[in-house]
């Protein structure tokens, strides 16, 4: 509930602060007095965009502040979601600086306009003749029928499933697209994969083969040098092995005479043992050296295969080729296993769809059972508002399609004339009729759901007499459940308010300013009399005004 509105340096308002109360409040004033400015200021603090033209004095900042009582609005979860401190008496402030920069605060915490706009939908509903076109909006129609059907929790559950369904459908489409693209490359990738797999590559194979081939290509030099090395080692006259034997014998003879000679003898013995090993290996190497032209050819062929594969895949090592093989294995496997993956995803979607169908059917059932009640209440209210032949028809059709709020298609059909055909609201209802229909819809909603503060901006335009009394009566009834503020030009409606405010212009030092005043009982009589007879208030107008106020 809006409890206070303070405005500084906005449009024609220099400084203004006004308190509001529960029940029905009325705002009146001459045309051009500034009623639209009040709504503009309220819209600004609730998130409308602003510019420097909003400043009365462009050298000072504009501040609009609204205090709202939100204890009954169940907004704690919302405040937690947007990281705001919850206060039962919440203060919303909007500032426009001379530079044109705009700032917004909720309980002194800076907020974005997006957060402010989310909050406004739960606080204040400004209803003007322009907003009556909302009646033709299918989303609004669904919100009306679902409020009566108390479908909010069911729809919240459905939407969670709906989001899951869309997510899995997107994943399925992605899988199908990947499969389609992969299928185009499958045969080629499979050929490359088989080619690499058949090659049976090993990480260090290339280096070993290159070394072996190098050995085979120089076999004659190797054989010659091994033979000569062996000859130098084992020759009976000058061979290293024979010389070491002789050296060992000489040192063995003098070893007992000194530890120094003993150490030398040991070292020579070690050299002799090492030399014996070398001779053995030289003999083995010399015996094993044999040129095999077939082996060289096989190695050449194997290396050429490796080189060709590396060039083909633009890599330099066998390890990189093995990485390519692994990547190709994944691609081939994806295609070969795609049907199974896609089939599994389809089963998931079917499972979610089955659950959604059950929730959607329940939503539809409650809508269908609530439609006659809504039709009856609207037709009763419209009859009261002078539309005696008005008839409503609400058509709910279950479909196979999944929408954001269920699987139904909804139509609000209307006929204003006796015997007339039903048609879409936006096509067959006039502006005045739409205003009364919207008033009736809001009246019904006020009894079935927790609506925010509602402001009616001259929706009584074009009506008079008994109908205006009925409109006022409906507003009074609504004000038992919520705060209702009505900007009106009709004395019949103005007299029904629990509180009455007047918007007026005043000139001070050559400057025109807009002001708002909470009227006393005596001032209300004068204001309503003026609404009845004009500036020249007659005695009969005063008497009539008193009568209207005496029968609220």
Coordinates of C-alpha atoms in Angstrom, one line a residue:
X1 CA 0.0 0.0 0.0
X2 CA 1.3 3.5 -0.9
X3 CA 1.5 5.5 2.3
X4 CA 3.4 8.5 1.2
X5 CA 4.6 10.2 -1.9
X6 CA 7.2 13.0 -1.8
X7 CA 8.2 15.0 -4.9
X8 CA 10.9 17.6 -5.3
X9 CA 11.8 19.6 -8.4
X10 CA 9.7 17.5 -10.8
X11 CA 7.9 19.1 -13.8
X12 CA 5.6 21.8 -12.3
X13 CA 6.0 20.6 -8.7
X14 CA 8.5 22.4 -6.6
X15 CA 8.1 20.5 -3.4
X16 CA 5.2 18.2 -2.4
X17 CA 4.6 15.5 0.2
X18 CA 1.3 13.8 0.7
X19 CA 0.2 10.9 2.8
X20 CA -2.2 8.2 1.6
X21 CA -4.4 5.8 3.5
X22 CA -6.1 2.5 3.0
X23 CA -9.5 2.3 1.4
X24 CA -10.7 4.5 -1.5
X25 CA -8.9 7.7 -2.2
X26 CA -10.1 10.3 -4.7
X27 CA -8.1 12.8 -6.7
X28 CA -9.8 15.6 -8.5
X29 CA -8.8 18.8 -10.2
X30 CA -9.4 20.9 -13.3
X31 CA -8.1 19.8 -16.6
X32 CA -4.4 20.8 -16.9
X33 CA -4.0 21.2 -13.1
X34 CA -1.4 18.4 -13.0
X35 CA -3.0 15.1 -12.3
X36 CA -0.9 13.5 -15.1
X37 CA 2.2 15.0 -13.4
X38 CA 1.4 13.1 -10.2
X39 CA 1.1 9.9 -12.2
X40 CA 4.4 10.8 -14.0
X41 CA 6.2 11.2 -10.7
X42 CA 4.8 8.0 -9.4
X43 CA 5.8 6.2 -12.6
X44 CA 9.3 7.7 -12.3
X45 CA 9.9 6.4 -8.8
X46 CA 8.6 3.0 -9.9
X47 CA 11.0 2.6 -12.8
X48 CA 10.0 4.7 -15.8
X49 CA 12.8 6.2 -17.8
X50 CA 13.5 9.8 -17.3
X51 CA 15.4 12.8 -18.9
X52 CA 16.3 16.3 -18.0
X53 CA 12.9 17.6 -19.1
X54 CA 11.6 16.1 -15.8
X55 CA 13.5 18.8 -13.8
X56 CA 11.6 21.9 -12.9
X57 CA 14.9 23.6 -12.1
X58 CA 17.7 22.1 -14.2
X59 CA 20.4 23.3 -11.7
X60 CA 19.0 21.1 -9.0
X61 CA 18.4 17.4 -8.8
X62 CA 14.9 15.9 -8.9
X63 CA 13.9 13.5 -6.1
X64 CA 10.8 11.4 -6.0
X65 CA 10.3 9.2 -3.0
X66 CA 7.5 6.7 -2.3
X67 CA 6.9 4.9 1.0
X68 CA 5.0 1.6 0.7
X69 CA 3.7 -0.8 3.3
X70 CA 4.4 -4.3 2.0
X71 CA 3.8 -6.5 5.1
X72 CA 0.9 -8.3 3.3
X73 CA 2.5 -8.7 -0.1
X74 CA 4.7 -11.8 0.5
X75 CA 7.8 -10.1 -0.9
X76 CA 10.5 -11.5 1.4
X77 CA 11.6 -14.1 -1.2
X78 CA 11.8 -11.4 -3.9
X79 CA 13.9 -9.1 -1.7
X80 CA 16.3 -12.0 -1.0
X81 CA 16.5 -12.9 -4.7
X82 CA 17.6 -9.4 -5.7
X83 CA 19.8 -9.0 -2.6
X84 CA 17.8 -6.2 -0.9
X85 CA 17.1 -5.6 2.8
X86 CA 13.4 -6.4 3.5
X87 CA 11.5 -3.7 5.4
X88 CA 7.7 -3.9 6.0
X89 CA 7.8 -0.1 5.4
X90 CA 9.9 0.1 2.3
X91 CA 11.2 3.4 0.8
X92 CA 11.8 3.7 -2.9
X93 CA 13.7 6.7 -4.1
X94 CA 14.6 8.0 -7.6
X95 CA 17.0 10.8 -8.3
X96 CA 17.7 12.6 -11.6
X97 CA 20.8 14.7 -11.5
X98 CA 21.3 17.9 -13.5
X99 CA 23.8 16.0 -15.6
X100 CA 20.9 13.7 -16.7
X101 CA 22.2 10.7 -14.7
X102 CA 19.5 8.8 -13.0
X103 CA 19.8 6.7 -9.7
X104 CA 17.3 4.5 -7.9
X105 CA 17.3 3.1 -4.4
X106 CA 15.2 0.7 -2.4
X107 CA 15.7 1.1 1.4
X108 CA 18.9 3.1 0.6
X109 CA 20.4 0.3 -1.5
X110 CA 21.1 1.2 -5.1
X111 CA 19.1 -0.8 -7.6
X112 CA 18.7 -1.1 -11.4
X113 CA 15.6 -0.1 -13.3
X114 CA 15.1 -3.7 -14.1
X115 CA 14.7 -4.6 -10.4
X116 CA 12.5 -1.5 -9.8
X117 CA 10.2 -2.6 -12.6
X118 CA 10.0 -6.1 -11.2
X119 CA 9.0 -4.6 -7.8
X120 CA 6.4 -2.2 -9.3
X121 CA 4.3 -5.0 -10.7
X122 CA 3.8 -6.2 -7.2
X123 CA 3.1 -2.8 -5.7
X124 CA 1.1 -0.5 -7.9
X125 CA -1.2 -1.1 -10.9
X126 CA -1.9 2.1 -12.8
X127 CA -5.0 1.5 -14.8
X128 CA -6.0 4.0 -17.5
X129 CA -8.1 3.9 -20.6
X130 CA -4.9 2.9 -22.5
X131 CA -4.4 -0.1 -20.2
X132 CA -7.8 -1.5 -21.1
X133 CA -6.2 -2.8 -24.3
X134 CA -4.5 -5.3 -22.0
X135 CA -7.8 -7.1 -22.0
X136 CA -7.1 -8.2 -25.6
X137 CA -3.7 -9.6 -24.6
X138 CA -3.8 -13.4 -24.3
X139 CA -1.3 -13.4 -21.4
X140 CA -3.5 -11.1 -19.4
X141 CA -6.6 -13.2 -20.1
X142 CA -4.7 -16.3 -18.9
X143 CA -3.6 -14.5 -15.7
X144 CA -7.3 -13.6 -15.0
X145 CA -8.6 -17.2 -15.4
X146 CA -5.6 -18.7 -13.6
X147 CA -6.1 -16.3 -10.6
X148 CA -9.6 -17.6 -10.2
X149 CA -8.5 -21.2 -10.8
X150 CA -5.8 -20.7 -8.2
X151 CA -3.4 -22.3 -10.7
X152 CA -0.3 -20.3 -9.6
X153 CA 1.5 -23.3 -7.9
X154 CA 0.5 -25.7 -10.7
X155 CA 1.8 -23.3 -13.4
X156 CA 5.1 -22.7 -11.4
X157 CA 5.5 -26.5 -11.4
X158 CA 4.6 -26.7 -15.1
X159 CA 7.1 -24.0 -16.0
X160 CA 10.0 -25.8 -14.3
X161 CA 9.2 -28.9 -16.4
X162 CA 8.7 -26.7 -19.5
X163 CA 12.2 -25.3 -19.1
X164 CA 13.6 -28.8 -18.7
X165 CA 11.7 -29.9 -21.8
X166 CA 13.0 -27.0 -23.9
X167 CA 16.5 -27.6 -22.6
X168 CA 16.4 -31.3 -23.5
X169 CA 14.8 -30.5 -26.9
X170 CA 17.7 -28.1 -27.7
X171 CA 20.2 -30.8 -26.7
X172 CA 18.4 -33.3 -28.9
X173 CA 18.5 -30.9 -31.9
X174 CA 22.2 -30.3 -31.2
X175 CA 22.9 -34.1 -31.1
X176 CA 21.0 -34.5 -34.4
X177 CA 22.9 -31.6 -36.0
X178 CA 26.2 -33.1 -34.7
X179 CA 25.3 -36.5 -36.1
X180 CA 24.2 -35.0 -39.4
X181 CA 27.5 -33.2 -39.7
X182 CA 29.5 -36.2 -38.5
X183 CA 27.8 -38.5 -41.0
X184 CA 29.1 -36.3 -43.8
X185 CA 32.7 -37.0 -42.6
X186 CA 32.1 -40.5 -41.3
X187 CA 33.4 -42.5 -44.3
X188 CA 36.5 -40.4 -44.6
X189 CA 37.2 -40.4 -40.9
X190 CA 36.6 -44.2 -40.7
X191 CA 39.1 -44.6 -43.6
X192 CA 41.7 -42.5 -41.8
X193 CA 41.1 -44.3 -38.5
X194 CA 41.5 -47.7 -40.1
X195 CA 44.6 -46.6 -41.9
X196 CA 46.3 -45.5 -38.7
X197 CA 45.0 -48.4 -36.7
X198 CA 46.4 -50.9 -39.3
X199 CA 49.7 -49.1 -39.2
X200 CA 50.0 -50.3 -35.6
X201 CA 52.3 -47.4 -34.6
X202 CA 54.5 -47.3 -31.6
X203 CA 55.7 -44.2 -29.9
X204 CA 59.5 -44.7 -30.3
X205 CA 59.4 -46.9 -33.4
X206 CA 60.5 -44.3 -35.8
X207 CA 63.8 -43.5 -34.0
X208 CA 64.6 -47.2 -33.6
X209 CA 64.0 -47.9 -37.2
X210 CA 66.0 -44.9 -38.4
X211 CA 68.9 -46.1 -36.2
X212 CA 68.7 -49.7 -37.5
X213 CA 68.6 -48.5 -41.2
X214 CA 71.6 -46.3 -40.6
X215 CA 73.5 -49.3 -39.3
X216 CA 72.5 -51.5 -42.3
X217 CA 73.5 -48.7 -44.7
X218 CA 77.0 -48.6 -43.3
X219 CA 77.5 -52.4 -42.7
X220 CA 80.8 -52.7 -44.5
X221 CA 82.5 -50.0 -42.5
X222 CA 81.1 -51.4 -39.3
X223 CA 82.3 -54.9 -40.2
X224 CA 85.8 -53.7 -41.1
X225 CA 86.2 -51.6 -38.0
X226 CA 84.8 -54.3 -35.7
X227 CA 87.3 -56.8 -37.2
X228 CA 90.2 -54.4 -36.8
X229 CA 89.2 -53.5 -33.2
X230 CA 89.0 -57.2 -32.4
X231 CA 92.4 -57.8 -33.9
X232 CA 93.9 -55.0 -31.8
X233 CA 92.3 -56.5 -28.7
X234 CA 93.3 -60.2 -29.1
X235 CA 96.5 -60.3 -31.2
X236 CA 99.0 -62.5 -29.5
X237 CA 101.9 -60.2 -30.0
X238 CA 100.5 -56.6 -29.8
X239 CA 96.9 -57.2 -28.7
X240 CA 95.6 -55.1 -25.8
X241 CA 94.3 -58.2 -24.0
X242 CA 97.7 -59.9 -24.1
X243 CA 99.5 -56.7 -23.0
X244 CA 97.1 -56.3 -20.0
X245 CA 97.9 -59.9 -19.0
X246 CA 101.6 -59.1 -19.1
X247 CA 101.1 -55.9 -17.1
X248 CA 99.0 -57.7 -14.5
X249 CA 101.7 -60.3 -14.0
X250 CA 104.4 -57.7 -13.5
X251 CA 102.4 -55.8 -10.9
X252 CA 101.3 -58.9 -9.1
X253 CA 105.0 -59.7 -8.4
X254 CA 105.5 -56.4 -6.6
X255 CA 102.1 -56.0 -5.0
X256 CA 103.2 -57.6 -1.7
X257 CA 105.8 -54.8 -1.2
X258 CA 103.5 -51.8 -1.0
X259 CA 99.8 -50.9 -0.8
X260 CA 100.5 -48.5 -3.6
X261 CA 101.5 -51.4 -5.9
X262 CA 98.5 -53.4 -4.6
X263 CA 96.1 -50.6 -5.7
X264 CA 97.8 -50.4 -9.1
X265 CA 97.5 -54.1 -9.5
X266 CA 93.8 -54.0 -8.7
X267 CA 93.1 -51.3 -11.2
X268 CA 94.9 -53.2 -14.0
X269 CA 92.9 -56.3 -13.0
X270 CA 89.7 -54.2 -13.3
X271 CA 90.9 -53.0 -16.7
X272 CA 91.6 -56.6 -17.8
X273 CA 88.1 -57.7 -16.7
X274 CA 86.6 -54.8 -18.6
X275 CA 88.7 -55.5 -21.6
X276 CA 87.6 -59.2 -21.5
X277 CA 84.0 -58.0 -21.5
X278 CA 84.7 -55.7 -24.4
X279 CA 86.4 -58.5 -26.4
X280 CA 83.4 -60.8 -25.8
X281 CA 81.0 -58.1 -27.0
X282 CA 83.2 -57.3 -30.0
X283 CA 83.2 -60.9 -31.0
X284 CA 79.4 -61.1 -30.7
X285 CA 79.0 -57.9 -32.6
X286 CA 81.3 -59.0 -35.3
X287 CA 79.6 -62.3 -35.7
X288 CA 76.1 -60.7 -35.8
X289 CA 77.1 -58.1 -38.4
X290 CA 75.4 -59.4 -41.5
X291 CA 73.9 -57.4 -44.4
X292 CA 70.3 -58.4 -45.2
X293 CA 69.0 -56.5 -48.2
X294 CA 65.4 -57.7 -47.5
X295 CA 65.5 -56.3 -43.9
X296 CA 66.8 -53.0 -45.2
X297 CA 64.0 -52.8 -47.7
X298 CA 61.4 -53.7 -45.0
X299 CA 62.7 -51.0 -42.7
X300 CA 62.7 -48.5 -45.6
X301 CA 59.1 -49.4 -46.4
X302 CA 58.0 -49.1 -42.8
X303 CA 59.7 -45.7 -42.4
X304 CA 58.2 -44.4 -45.6
X305 CA 54.7 -45.4 -44.4
X306 CA 55.4 -43.5 -41.1
X307 CA 56.7 -40.5 -43.0
X308 CA 53.7 -40.5 -45.4
X309 CA 51.2 -40.7 -42.5
X310 CA 52.9 -37.9 -40.7
X311 CA 52.9 -35.7 -43.8
X312 CA 49.2 -36.6 -44.5
X313 CA 48.1 -35.5 -41.0
X314 CA 50.6 -32.6 -40.8
X315 CA 52.5 -33.9 -37.7
X316 CA 56.1 -34.6 -36.9
X317 CA 56.1 -37.6 -34.5
X318 CA 54.4 -40.9 -33.9
X319 CA 53.0 -39.6 -30.6
X320 CA 51.1 -36.9 -32.6
X321 CA 49.9 -39.6 -35.0
X322 CA 48.5 -41.6 -32.1
X323 CA 46.8 -38.5 -30.8
X324 CA 45.1 -38.1 -34.3
X325 CA 44.1 -41.8 -34.0
X326 CA 42.4 -41.2 -30.7
X327 CA 40.6 -38.1 -32.0
X328 CA 39.4 -40.1 -35.0
X329 CA 38.3 -42.9 -32.7
X330 CA 36.0 -40.4 -30.8
X331 CA 34.5 -39.0 -34.0
X332 CA 33.8 -42.5 -35.5
X333 CA 32.4 -43.6 -32.1
X334 CA 30.2 -40.6 -31.9
X335 CA 28.6 -41.5 -35.2
X336 CA 28.3 -45.2 -34.4
X337 CA 26.8 -44.5 -31.0
X338 CA 24.8 -41.5 -32.0
X339 CA 21.5 -43.4 -32.5
X340 CA 21.8 -44.8 -29.0
X341 CA 22.5 -41.4 -27.5
X342 CA 19.7 -39.8 -29.5
X343 CA 17.3 -42.5 -28.5
X344 CA 18.2 -42.1 -24.9
X345 CA 17.6 -38.3 -25.1
X346 CA 14.2 -38.9 -26.8
X347 CA 13.2 -41.2 -23.9
X348 CA 14.1 -38.4 -21.5
X349 CA 12.0 -36.0 -23.4
X350 CA 9.1 -38.4 -23.5
X351 CA 9.3 -38.8 -19.7
X352 CA 9.3 -35.1 -19.1
X353 CA 6.4 -34.7 -21.6
X354 CA 4.3 -37.3 -19.8
X355 CA 4.7 -35.5 -16.5
X356 CA 4.0 -32.1 -18.1
X357 CA 0.9 -33.5 -19.7
X358 CA -0.5 -34.5 -16.3
X359 CA 0.2 -31.0 -14.9
X360 CA -1.2 -29.3 -18.0
X361 CA -4.3 -31.4 -17.8
X362 CA -4.8 -30.4 -14.2
X363 CA -4.3 -26.7 -15.1
X364 CA -6.8 -27.0 -17.9
X365 CA -9.3 -28.8 -15.7
X366 CA -9.3 -25.9 -13.1
X367 CA -9.5 -23.3 -15.8
X368 CA -12.5 -25.0 -17.4
X369 CA -14.2 -25.3 -14.0
X370 CA -13.5 -21.6 -13.2
X371 CA -14.6 -20.1 -16.6
X372 CA -18.4 -20.3 -15.9
X373 CA -17.9 -18.6 -12.6
X374 CA -15.8 -15.8 -14.2
X375 CA -18.4 -15.4 -17.0
X376 CA -21.3 -15.2 -14.5
X377 CA -19.5 -12.6 -12.3
X378 CA -18.5 -10.4 -15.2
X379 CA -21.9 -10.5 -16.8
X380 CA -23.5 -9.6 -13.4
X381 CA -21.1 -6.6 -12.9
X382 CA -21.5 -5.4 -16.5
X383 CA -25.3 -5.5 -16.1
X384 CA -24.9 -3.3 -13.1
X385 CA -22.7 -1.0 -15.1
X386 CA -25.4 -0.4 -17.7
X387 CA -24.4 -3.1 -20.2
X388 CA -27.6 -5.2 -19.7
X389 CA -27.1 -7.2 -22.9
X390 CA -23.4 -7.9 -22.4
X391 CA -22.5 -11.6 -22.7
X392 CA -19.2 -13.3 -22.2
X393 CA -18.0 -16.6 -23.6
X394 CA -14.7 -18.0 -22.5
X395 CA -13.4 -20.8 -24.7
X396 CA -10.6 -23.1 -23.5
X397 CA -9.2 -25.6 -26.0
X398 CA -6.6 -28.2 -25.1
X399 CA -3.9 -28.6 -27.7
X400 CA -0.9 -30.9 -28.4
X401 CA 1.4 -27.9 -28.1
X402 CA 3.4 -26.9 -25.0
X403 CA 3.1 -23.2 -24.2
X404 CA 4.8 -21.3 -21.3
X405 CA 1.7 -21.7 -19.1
X406 CA 0.2 -25.0 -20.2
X407 CA -1.3 -26.6 -23.3
X408 CA -4.5 -24.6 -23.6
X409 CA -5.6 -22.0 -26.2
X410 CA -7.8 -19.3 -24.6
X411 CA -10.3 -16.9 -26.1
X412 CA -12.4 -14.2 -24.4
X413 CA -15.4 -13.6 -26.6
X414 CA -17.8 -10.8 -26.1
X415 CA -21.2 -9.6 -27.3
X416 CA -22.6 -6.3 -26.2
X417 CA -25.9 -6.5 -28.0
X418 CA -28.9 -8.7 -27.6
X419 CA -28.9 -11.4 -30.2
X420 CA -25.4 -10.3 -31.4
X421 CA -22.7 -12.6 -32.4
X422 CA -19.7 -13.3 -30.2
X423 CA -16.4 -11.8 -31.3
X424 CA -12.9 -11.0 -30.0
X425 CA -12.9 -8.3 -27.3
X426 CA -10.6 -6.0 -29.2
X427 CA -12.8 -6.1 -32.3
X428 CA -16.3 -5.8 -30.9
X429 CA -16.0 -3.7 -27.7
X430 CA -15.8 0.1 -27.7
X431 CA -13.3 2.0 -25.6
X432 CA -16.0 2.8 -23.0
X433 CA -17.1 -0.8 -22.9
X434 CA -13.5 -2.0 -22.5
X435 CA -13.1 0.4 -19.5
X436 CA -16.1 -1.1 -17.8
X437 CA -15.1 -4.6 -18.6
X438 CA -11.6 -4.0 -17.2
X439 CA -13.0 -2.5 -14.1
X440 CA -15.2 -5.6 -13.7
X441 CA -12.2 -7.9 -14.2
X442 CA -10.2 -6.0 -11.6
X443 CA -13.1 -6.2 -9.2
X444 CA -13.3 -10.0 -9.6
X445 CA -9.6 -10.4 -9.2
X446 CA -9.6 -8.3 -6.1
X447 CA -11.7 -10.9 -4.4
X448 CA -9.6 -13.9 -5.5
X449 CA -6.0 -12.7 -5.3
X450 CA -3.8 -10.2 -3.5
X451 CA -3.7 -7.3 -5.9
X452 CA -1.3 -4.3 -5.3
X453 CA -2.5 -0.8 -5.0
X454 CA -4.6 0.1 -8.0
X455 CA -4.9 3.6 -9.5
X456 CA -7.8 4.3 -11.8
X457 CA -6.9 7.2 -14.1
X458 CA -10.2 8.6 -15.4
X459 CA -11.5 5.3 -16.6
X460 CA -15.0 6.8 -16.0
X461 CA -14.6 9.0 -19.1
X462 CA -17.8 8.8 -21.2
X463 CA -20.1 7.6 -18.4
X464 CA -22.5 9.5 -16.2
X465 CA -25.6 9.1 -14.0
X466 CA -26.5 5.7 -12.6
X467 CA -23.5 4.0 -14.2
X468 CA -21.1 6.3 -12.5
X469 CA -22.7 5.4 -9.1
X470 CA -22.2 1.7 -10.0
X471 CA -18.5 2.4 -10.9
X472 CA -18.1 4.1 -7.6
X473 CA -19.8 1.3 -5.7
X474 CA -17.4 -1.2 -7.4
X475 CA -14.4 0.8 -6.4
X476 CA -15.7 1.0 -2.8
X477 CA -16.1 -2.8 -2.8
X478 CA -12.6 -3.3 -4.2
X479 CA -11.2 -0.9 -1.5
X480 CA -12.2 -3.4 1.2
X481 CA -9.5 -5.8 -0.1
X482 CA -6.9 -3.3 -1.3
X483 CA -5.9 0.4 -1.6
X484 CA -7.8 2.1 -4.5
X485 CA -6.9 5.5 -5.8
X486 CA -9.2 7.0 -8.4
X487 CA -8.5 10.1 -10.5
X488 CA -11.9 11.2 -11.6
X489 CA -14.0 14.1 -13.0
X490 CA -17.3 12.7 -11.9
X491 CA -18.8 14.1 -8.6
X492 CA -20.8 10.8 -8.1
X493 CA -17.4 8.9 -7.8
X494 CA -15.6 11.7 -6.0
X495 CA -18.2 11.6 -3.2
X496 CA -17.6 7.9 -2.5
X497 CA -14.0 8.2 -1.4
X498 CA -12.9 7.8 2.2
X499 CA -10.2 10.4 1.4
X500 CA -10.3 13.3 -1.2
X501 CA -7.3 15.1 -2.7
X502 CA -7.4 18.1 -5.0
X503 CA -4.7 18.9 -7.6
X504 CA -4.4 22.6 -8.3
X505 CA -2.1 25.1 -9.9
X506 CA -0.7 28.1 -8.1
X507 CA 1.3 31.0 -9.3
X508 CA 4.1 32.3 -7.0
X509 CA 6.4 35.1 -8.1
X510 CA 5.4 34.6 -11.8
X511 CA 6.1 30.8 -11.5
X512 CA 3.3 28.2 -11.9
X513 CA 3.5 25.2 -9.6
X514 CA 1.3 22.2 -9.1
X515 CA 0.1 21.3 -5.6
X516 CA -2.0 18.6 -4.0
X517 CA -4.2 19.1 -1.0
X518 CA -6.0 16.6 1.3
X519 CA -9.5 18.2 1.6
X520 CA -11.4 18.7 4.8
X521 CA -15.1 17.8 4.9
X522 CA -16.1 21.4 4.1
X523 CA -13.6 21.7 1.3
X524 CA -15.0 18.5 -0.2
X525 CA -18.5 19.9 -0.3
X526 CA -17.2 22.9 -2.2
X527 CA -15.0 20.8 -4.6
X528 CA -17.9 18.4 -5.4
X529 CA -20.3 21.4 -5.8
X530 CA -17.9 22.9 -8.3
X531 CA -17.7 19.6 -10.2
X532 CA -21.5 19.7 -10.4
X533 CA -22.1 23.3 -11.5
X534 CA -18.7 24.8 -12.5
X535 CA -16.8 27.8 -11.0
X536 CA -20.1 29.6 -10.2
X537 CA -21.3 27.4 -7.4
X538 CA -25.0 27.4 -6.9
X539 CA -26.9 26.8 -3.7
X540 CA -28.5 23.7 -5.3
X541 CA -25.1 22.4 -6.2
X542 CA -24.0 22.7 -2.6
X543 CA -27.1 20.9 -1.4
X544 CA -26.5 18.2 -4.0
X545 CA -22.9 17.9 -2.9
X546 CA -23.9 17.5 0.7
X547 CA -26.4 14.8 -0.3
X548 CA -23.8 12.9 -2.2
X549 CA -21.4 13.0 0.7
X550 CA -24.1 12.0 3.1
X551 CA -24.7 8.8 1.2
X552 CA -21.3 7.3 0.6

